[in-house]
Amino acid sequence: MSIRAVVWDVDDTLFDYSTADREGMRAHLAAEGLLDRYGGPERALARWKDLTERHWTRFSAGEVSFEGQRRDRVRAFLERPLPDAEADTWFERYLAHYEAVWALFPDVLPVLDVLAASHRHAVLSNSSLTVQDRKLRALGVHHRFETILCAAELGVSKPEARAFLAACDALSLPPHQVAYVGDHPEIDGRGAAEAGLLSVWIDRLGGSATVVVPPGPHRIVSLSELPALLRADSRFGAPSTFG
């Protein structure tokens, strides 16, 4: 049975999050006079990335609110206590720089155009609807998706099967008629495969030797490869060159 819909991750799949976060924070630190904190800009940026991952994990586990994880990141980065309002203001200033460099990857619009007539489209993200709805509108692609589901509102996050199955339910399609495309080999790749979807891992870094491809997902390095993979749908016996 053919694939009828594609469900997409957002950050580092459609949206170049890593570049925007790095360059936005670099501009923010320069404006705040903090670029040389921790011995230089690269170390400062690495610390911000580490804190983002650490506190987002706490949010995903339900240990802290969405706003709380932002405030905790700011306090940890600045290494001093701040009232909520001051932490919020600092983060808002960062957001202004971050949003100024938002961009889709170059291969996104071409593949959405190619698949527009043949497949339905939705989003499943481990972020919040407030964040991703605004982002997709700003990037000009919100109208491309029938539904946008996010972990903060679902109450369940990837790689849990329930998250992927919620997206299938929203499309009224069984998992074997849905493909999922995401950038993380475990959270997206293995999670979607174990939930019964056609799992596609977009490896934009080209496959570091240190990355072990988990069983299940198909690996591509550009979204330009996706239409051929969807046509082949190698789970049902057709040949695949995507691993």
PDB file of N, CA, C and O in Angstrom, residues 17 35 59 61 74 89 95 106 115 138 154 157 159 171 185-186 205 219 228 238-239:
ATOM      1  N   TYR A  17      17.660  25.337  12.120  1.00  0.00           N
ATOM      2  CA  TYR A  17      17.710  25.767  13.513  1.00  0.00           C
ATOM      3  C   TYR A  17      19.136  25.978  14.002  1.00  0.00           C
ATOM      4  O   TYR A  17      19.433  26.983  14.662  1.00  0.00           O
ATOM      5  N   LEU A  35      30.426  38.384  24.360  1.00  0.00           N
ATOM      6  CA  LEU A  35      30.953  37.483  23.342  1.00  0.00           C
ATOM      7  C   LEU A  35      32.207  36.754  23.812  1.00  0.00           C
ATOM      8  O   LEU A  35      32.485  35.632  23.371  1.00  0.00           O
ATOM      9  N   PHE A  59      12.298  20.000  30.327  1.00  0.00           N
ATOM     10  CA  PHE A  59      10.956  20.391  29.900  1.00  0.00           C
ATOM     11  C   PHE A  59      10.237  19.201  29.274  1.00  0.00           C
ATOM     12  O   PHE A  59       9.065  18.940  29.565  1.00  0.00           O
ATOM     13  N   ALA A  61      10.609  16.145  29.862  1.00  0.00           N
ATOM     14  CA  ALA A  61      10.272  15.174  30.895  1.00  0.00           C
ATOM     15  C   ALA A  61       9.191  15.683  31.848  1.00  0.00           C
ATOM     16  O   ALA A  61       8.796  14.969  32.775  1.00  0.00           O
ATOM     17  N   VAL A  74      18.833  31.044  30.941  1.00  0.00           N
ATOM     18  CA  VAL A  74      19.425  32.379  31.083  1.00  0.00           C
ATOM     19  C   VAL A  74      20.197  32.480  32.397  1.00  0.00           C
ATOM     20  O   VAL A  74      21.346  32.948  32.432  1.00  0.00           O
ATOM     21  N   THR A  89      13.075  39.141  29.823  1.00  0.00           N
ATOM     22  CA  THR A  89      13.504  40.253  28.978  1.00  0.00           C
ATOM     23  C   THR A  89      14.814  39.927  28.265  1.00  0.00           C
ATOM     24  O   THR A  89      14.986  40.236  27.077  1.00  0.00           O
ATOM     25  N   LEU A  95      15.809  36.405  21.353  1.00  0.00           N
ATOM     26  CA  LEU A  95      14.868  35.972  20.317  1.00  0.00           C
ATOM     27  C   LEU A  95      14.844  36.924  19.128  1.00  0.00           C
ATOM     28  O   LEU A  95      14.697  36.486  17.982  1.00  0.00           O
ATOM     29  N   PRO A 106      17.545  25.066   1.739  1.00  0.00           N
ATOM     30  CA  PRO A 106      17.253  25.295   0.314  1.00  0.00           C
ATOM     31  C   PRO A 106      16.453  24.182  -0.361  1.00  0.00           C
ATOM     32  O   PRO A 106      15.783  24.433  -1.367  1.00  0.00           O
ATOM     33  N   LEU A 115       5.829  17.263  -3.996  1.00  0.00           N
ATOM     34  CA  LEU A 115       4.926  16.342  -3.307  1.00  0.00           C
ATOM     35  C   LEU A 115       3.541  16.924  -3.028  1.00  0.00           C
ATOM     36  O   LEU A 115       2.675  16.233  -2.500  1.00  0.00           O
ATOM     37  N   ALA A 138       6.095  32.509   9.854  1.00  0.00           N
ATOM     38  CA  ALA A 138       7.146  33.455   9.483  1.00  0.00           C
ATOM     39  C   ALA A 138       7.947  32.954   8.288  1.00  0.00           C
ATOM     40  O   ALA A 138       8.404  33.742   7.453  1.00  0.00           O
ATOM     41  N   LEU A 154       0.502  17.838  23.181  1.00  0.00           N
ATOM     42  CA  LEU A 154       0.097  16.437  23.126  1.00  0.00           C
ATOM     43  C   LEU A 154       0.250  15.747  24.478  1.00  0.00           C
ATOM     44  O   LEU A 154      -0.477  14.812  24.800  1.00  0.00           O
ATOM     45  N   SER A 157       6.011  12.942  23.832  1.00  0.00           N
ATOM     46  CA  SER A 157       7.028  13.405  22.891  1.00  0.00           C
ATOM     47  C   SER A 157       7.689  12.234  22.176  1.00  0.00           C
ATOM     48  O   SER A 157       7.647  11.087  22.640  1.00  0.00           O
ATOM     49  N   PRO A 159      10.751   9.965  21.248  1.00  0.00           N
ATOM     50  CA  PRO A 159      10.466   8.872  20.311  1.00  0.00           C
ATOM     51  C   PRO A 159       9.317   7.955  20.703  1.00  0.00           C
ATOM     52  O   PRO A 159       9.194   6.865  20.130  1.00  0.00           O
ATOM     53  N   LEU A 171      -4.474  12.549  10.838  1.00  0.00           N
ATOM     54  CA  LEU A 171      -4.646  12.444   9.386  1.00  0.00           C
ATOM     55  C   LEU A 171      -5.651  11.359   9.001  1.00  0.00           C
ATOM     56  O   LEU A 171      -5.947  11.184   7.818  1.00  0.00           O
ATOM     57  N   PRO A 185      18.565  10.521  14.347  1.00  0.00           N
ATOM     58  CA  PRO A 185      18.475   9.099  14.022  1.00  0.00           C
ATOM     59  C   PRO A 185      17.708   8.268  15.046  1.00  0.00           C
ATOM     60  O   PRO A 185      17.058   7.281  14.671  1.00  0.00           O
ATOM     61  N   GLU A 186      17.763   8.653  16.313  1.00  0.00           N
ATOM     62  CA  GLU A 186      17.069   7.888  17.341  1.00  0.00           C
ATOM     63  C   GLU A 186      15.667   8.437  17.605  1.00  0.00           C
ATOM     64  O   GLU A 186      14.670   7.742  17.483  1.00  0.00           O
ATOM     65  N   LEU A 205      24.354  16.372   7.804  1.00  0.00           N
ATOM     66  CA  LEU A 205      25.803  16.478   7.976  1.00  0.00           C
ATOM     67  C   LEU A 205      26.551  15.451   7.134  1.00  0.00           C
ATOM     68  O   LEU A 205      27.775  15.409   7.142  1.00  0.00           O
ATOM     69  N   ARG A 219      18.076   6.401   5.353  1.00  0.00           N
ATOM     70  CA  ARG A 219      18.921   7.583   5.480  1.00  0.00           C
ATOM     71  C   ARG A 219      19.022   8.303   4.149  1.00  0.00           C
ATOM     72  O   ARG A 219      19.313   7.688   3.123  1.00  0.00           O
ATOM     73  N   ALA A 228      11.684   9.956  -4.666  1.00  0.00           N
ATOM     74  CA  ALA A 228      11.996   8.622  -5.183  1.00  0.00           C
ATOM     75  C   ALA A 228      11.825   7.561  -4.108  1.00  0.00           C
ATOM     76  O   ALA A 228      11.341   6.453  -4.379  1.00  0.00           O
ATOM     77  N   ALA A 238      10.108  -3.197  -2.786  1.00  0.00           N
ATOM     78  CA  ALA A 238      10.767  -2.435  -3.852  1.00  0.00           C
ATOM     79  C   ALA A 238      12.201  -2.155  -3.432  1.00  0.00           C
ATOM     80  O   ALA A 238      12.517  -2.034  -2.264  1.00  0.00           O
ATOM     81  N   PRO A 239      13.120  -2.071  -4.393  1.00  0.00           N
ATOM     82  CA  PRO A 239      14.524  -1.825  -4.052  1.00  0.00           C
ATOM     83  C   PRO A 239      14.720  -0.427  -3.468  1.00  0.00           C
ATOM     84  O   PRO A 239      14.002   0.508  -3.794  1.00  0.00           O
TER      85      PRO A 239
END
